[in-house]
Amino acid sequence: THSWFAGASQVLASTGAQAPDLRDPLEKQFVNVVEEMAIAAGLPVPGTFVVPDSDPNAFAVGRDPAHASIAVTRGLLESLDRDELQGVIGHEFSHILNGDMRLNIRMIGVLAGIVFVGSIGEFLMRSQRNVRDSKATLPIIAAGLALLLIGYVGLFFARLIKAAVSRQREFLADASSVQFTRNPDGIAGALDQIRSSPAGAAIANRYAEEMSHLFFGQA
């Protein structure tokens, strides 16, 4: 938890987020929308980053509004129009304004402890993948499978905790987006676009489970 609180860099690096290319019209538009929403929300302009993922999603991260960053996937920029993008960015500014970022980072640390047993089991099984001596690996694989099954109990409760904490905060963020943009069609259109996306808002990243409660859509 302490290492994640060091700043947004840990989360951004783990998703492969990069600074926007201002020569690209879509990424330039993203930066402009963030600056507009910062004025509407009365907050400092956060850092802007683009995640090289084809499915539409976004998240805000940082320890406080002065050290916040907003990241969007390339898929989000390609699939939403300007009003819909404004709706999503307004939603993320609500998380910055209401202190959700600190809670979300704290949850990453707490939930990592809950799913730790299962992670050990997964590591043991993966470590034996290329070992040819099946008799020697069988006990390790069995132990890994047992830990993995026990760990899934932790994973179930971790997801339950994330859902319980996130639900009302997501509703508040949607309402705040409408307040900032004065355009309810923006956030509604963005949600419709993500719902109609073939893969939804899934993120192809090994840390997607741990960070799923940070994202705008079902990561």
Coordinates of C-alpha atoms in Angstrom, one line a residue:
T1 CA 0.0 0.0 0.0
H2 CA 2.9 2.3 0.8
S3 CA 4.5 1.8 -2.6
W4 CA 1.3 2.5 -4.4
F5 CA 0.8 5.7 -2.4
A6 CA 4.1 6.9 -3.7
G7 CA 2.2 8.4 -6.5
A8 CA 0.3 7.7 -9.7
S9 CA 3.4 6.5 -11.5
Q10 CA 3.0 2.9 -10.1
V11 CA -0.5 2.5 -11.5
L12 CA 0.3 4.2 -14.8
A13 CA 3.4 2.1 -15.4
S14 CA 1.6 -1.1 -14.7
T15 CA -1.0 -0.3 -17.4
G16 CA 1.6 0.8 -19.9
A17 CA 0.1 4.4 -20.0
Q18 CA 2.0 6.9 -22.0
A19 CA 1.9 10.7 -22.4
P20 CA -0.4 11.8 -25.2
D21 CA 1.0 12.6 -28.6
L22 CA -0.3 16.1 -29.3
R23 CA 0.2 15.6 -33.0
D24 CA -2.5 13.1 -32.9
P25 CA -6.0 14.8 -33.2
L26 CA -7.8 12.4 -30.9
E27 CA -5.1 12.6 -28.2
K28 CA -4.9 16.4 -28.6
Q29 CA -8.7 16.5 -28.2
F30 CA -8.4 14.4 -25.0
V31 CA -6.0 16.9 -23.5
N32 CA -8.3 19.8 -24.4
V33 CA -11.3 18.2 -22.8
V34 CA -9.3 17.5 -19.6
E35 CA -8.4 21.2 -19.4
E36 CA -12.0 22.2 -19.9
M37 CA -13.3 19.9 -17.3
A38 CA -10.6 21.1 -14.8
I39 CA -12.1 24.6 -15.1
A40 CA -15.6 23.3 -14.7
A41 CA -14.7 21.3 -11.6
G42 CA -12.5 24.0 -10.1
L43 CA -9.5 21.7 -9.9
P44 CA -5.9 21.8 -11.0
V45 CA -5.3 20.3 -14.5
P46 CA -4.3 16.6 -13.9
G47 CA -1.7 14.7 -15.8
T48 CA -3.0 13.1 -19.0
F49 CA -2.1 9.6 -20.2
V50 CA -3.2 7.2 -22.9
V51 CA -3.2 3.4 -22.4
P52 CA -2.5 1.4 -25.6
D53 CA -5.6 -0.8 -25.3
S54 CA -8.3 -1.2 -28.0
D55 CA -11.2 -1.5 -25.6
P56 CA -12.9 1.7 -24.2
N57 CA -12.1 2.6 -20.6
A58 CA -10.6 5.2 -18.3
F59 CA -9.5 5.8 -14.7
A60 CA -8.2 8.5 -12.4
V61 CA -5.4 8.0 -10.0
G62 CA -3.3 10.0 -7.5
R63 CA -3.0 10.7 -3.8
D64 CA -4.8 14.1 -4.0
P65 CA -6.1 16.6 -6.6
A66 CA -2.7 18.3 -6.9
H67 CA -1.0 15.0 -7.9
A68 CA -3.8 13.4 -9.9
S69 CA -3.7 11.9 -13.4
I70 CA -6.4 10.8 -15.8
A71 CA -5.7 7.9 -18.2
V72 CA -7.9 6.8 -21.1
T73 CA -7.5 3.8 -23.5
R74 CA -6.8 4.4 -27.1
G75 CA -10.1 2.5 -27.8
L76 CA -12.0 5.1 -25.8
L77 CA -10.7 7.9 -27.9
E78 CA -11.5 6.1 -31.1
S79 CA -15.0 5.0 -30.1
L80 CA -16.5 8.2 -28.4
D81 CA -17.4 11.6 -29.8
R82 CA -16.4 14.8 -28.1
D83 CA -19.5 15.0 -25.9
E84 CA -19.2 11.4 -24.8
L85 CA -15.5 11.9 -24.0
Q86 CA -16.5 15.0 -21.9
G87 CA -19.0 12.8 -20.0
V88 CA -16.3 10.2 -19.1
I89 CA -13.7 12.8 -18.2
G90 CA -16.3 14.6 -16.0
H91 CA -17.0 11.3 -14.3
E92 CA -13.3 10.8 -13.5
F93 CA -13.0 14.4 -12.2
S94 CA -15.7 13.5 -9.7
H95 CA -13.4 10.7 -8.4
I96 CA -10.6 13.3 -8.0
L97 CA -12.9 15.9 -6.3
N98 CA -14.5 13.4 -3.9
G99 CA -11.3 11.7 -2.7
D100 CA -12.1 8.4 -4.2
M101 CA -8.6 8.0 -5.5
R102 CA -7.1 7.5 -2.0
L103 CA -9.7 5.0 -1.1
N104 CA -9.1 3.1 -4.4
I105 CA -5.4 2.9 -3.8
R106 CA -5.9 1.8 -0.2
M107 CA -8.2 -0.9 -1.5
I108 CA -5.5 -2.2 -3.9
G109 CA -3.3 -2.9 -0.9
V110 CA -6.0 -4.4 1.3
L111 CA -7.4 -6.6 -1.5
A112 CA -3.9 -7.8 -2.5
G113 CA -3.7 -9.3 1.0
I114 CA -7.0 -11.1 0.6
V115 CA -6.0 -12.7 -2.7
F116 CA -2.4 -13.4 -1.7
V117 CA -3.0 -17.1 -1.0
G118 CA -4.5 -17.6 -4.4
S119 CA -1.6 -15.7 -6.1
I120 CA 0.9 -18.0 -4.4
G121 CA -1.0 -21.1 -5.8
E122 CA -1.1 -19.6 -9.3
F123 CA 2.7 -18.9 -9.1
L124 CA 3.5 -22.4 -8.0
M125 CA 1.5 -24.0 -10.9
R126 CA 3.0 -21.6 -13.4
S127 CA 6.5 -22.3 -12.3
Q128 CA 6.1 -26.0 -13.1
R129 CA 4.8 -25.4 -16.6
N130 CA 8.1 -26.2 -18.4
V131 CA 9.4 -28.9 -16.0
R132 CA 9.6 -32.3 -17.7
D133 CA 9.8 -34.5 -14.7
S134 CA 6.1 -35.0 -14.0
K135 CA 6.6 -37.1 -10.8
A136 CA 8.6 -34.3 -9.2
T137 CA 6.2 -31.6 -10.2
L138 CA 3.0 -33.4 -9.2
P139 CA 3.2 -32.5 -5.5
I140 CA 4.0 -28.9 -6.2
I141 CA 1.2 -28.6 -8.8
A142 CA -1.2 -30.2 -6.3
A143 CA -0.2 -27.8 -3.6
G144 CA -0.6 -24.9 -6.0
L145 CA -4.0 -26.0 -7.0
A146 CA -5.1 -26.3 -3.4
L147 CA -3.9 -22.8 -2.6
L148 CA -5.5 -21.5 -5.8
L149 CA -8.9 -23.0 -4.8
I150 CA -8.6 -21.5 -1.3
G151 CA -7.6 -18.2 -2.8
Y152 CA -10.7 -18.1 -5.0
V153 CA -12.7 -17.7 -1.8
G154 CA -10.6 -14.6 -1.1
L155 CA -11.1 -13.4 -4.7
F156 CA -14.9 -13.8 -4.4
F157 CA -14.9 -11.6 -1.3
A158 CA -12.5 -9.1 -2.8
R159 CA -14.8 -8.6 -5.7
L160 CA -17.8 -8.3 -3.3
I161 CA -16.0 -5.6 -1.3
K162 CA -15.0 -3.7 -4.5
A163 CA -18.6 -3.8 -5.8
A164 CA -20.1 -2.7 -2.4
V165 CA -17.7 0.3 -2.1
S166 CA -17.8 1.3 -5.8
R167 CA -21.5 1.2 -6.5
Q168 CA -22.6 4.5 -4.8
R169 CA -19.5 6.3 -5.7
E170 CA -20.0 5.4 -9.4
F171 CA -23.6 6.8 -9.2
L172 CA -22.2 10.0 -7.6
A173 CA -19.6 10.3 -10.3
D174 CA -22.2 9.9 -13.1
A175 CA -24.3 12.7 -11.5
S176 CA -21.2 14.9 -11.1
S177 CA -20.4 14.4 -14.7
V178 CA -23.7 15.8 -15.7
Q179 CA -23.2 18.7 -13.3
F180 CA -19.8 19.5 -14.8
T181 CA -20.7 19.1 -18.5
R182 CA -24.4 20.3 -18.3
N183 CA -25.1 17.5 -20.8
P184 CA -26.6 14.2 -19.6
D185 CA -26.4 12.8 -23.1
G186 CA -22.6 12.7 -22.9
I187 CA -22.2 10.2 -20.1
A188 CA -25.3 8.3 -21.3
G189 CA -23.9 8.0 -24.8
A190 CA -20.5 6.9 -23.5
L191 CA -22.1 4.1 -21.4
D192 CA -24.1 3.0 -24.5
Q193 CA -21.0 2.9 -26.6
I194 CA -19.1 0.8 -24.0
R195 CA -22.1 -1.5 -23.6
S196 CA -22.2 -2.1 -27.4
S197 CA -18.5 -2.7 -27.7
P198 CA -17.8 -6.4 -28.6
A199 CA -15.4 -7.0 -25.7
G200 CA -17.0 -4.4 -23.4
A201 CA -14.4 -2.5 -21.5
A202 CA -12.1 -5.4 -20.6
I203 CA -8.4 -4.5 -20.2
A204 CA -5.8 -6.9 -21.5
N205 CA -3.4 -6.5 -18.6
R206 CA -2.1 -8.8 -15.9
Y207 CA -3.1 -6.2 -13.2
A208 CA -6.6 -5.7 -14.5
E209 CA -8.1 -7.7 -11.6
E210 CA -6.3 -5.8 -8.9
M211 CA -7.1 -2.4 -10.4
S212 CA -10.6 -3.2 -11.8
H213 CA -12.3 -0.8 -9.2
L214 CA -10.3 2.1 -10.6
F215 CA -11.8 1.9 -14.1
F216 CA -14.8 3.6 -15.7
G217 CA -16.1 0.3 -17.2
Q218 CA -15.9 -3.4 -16.3
A219 CA -12.2 -3.9 -16.7

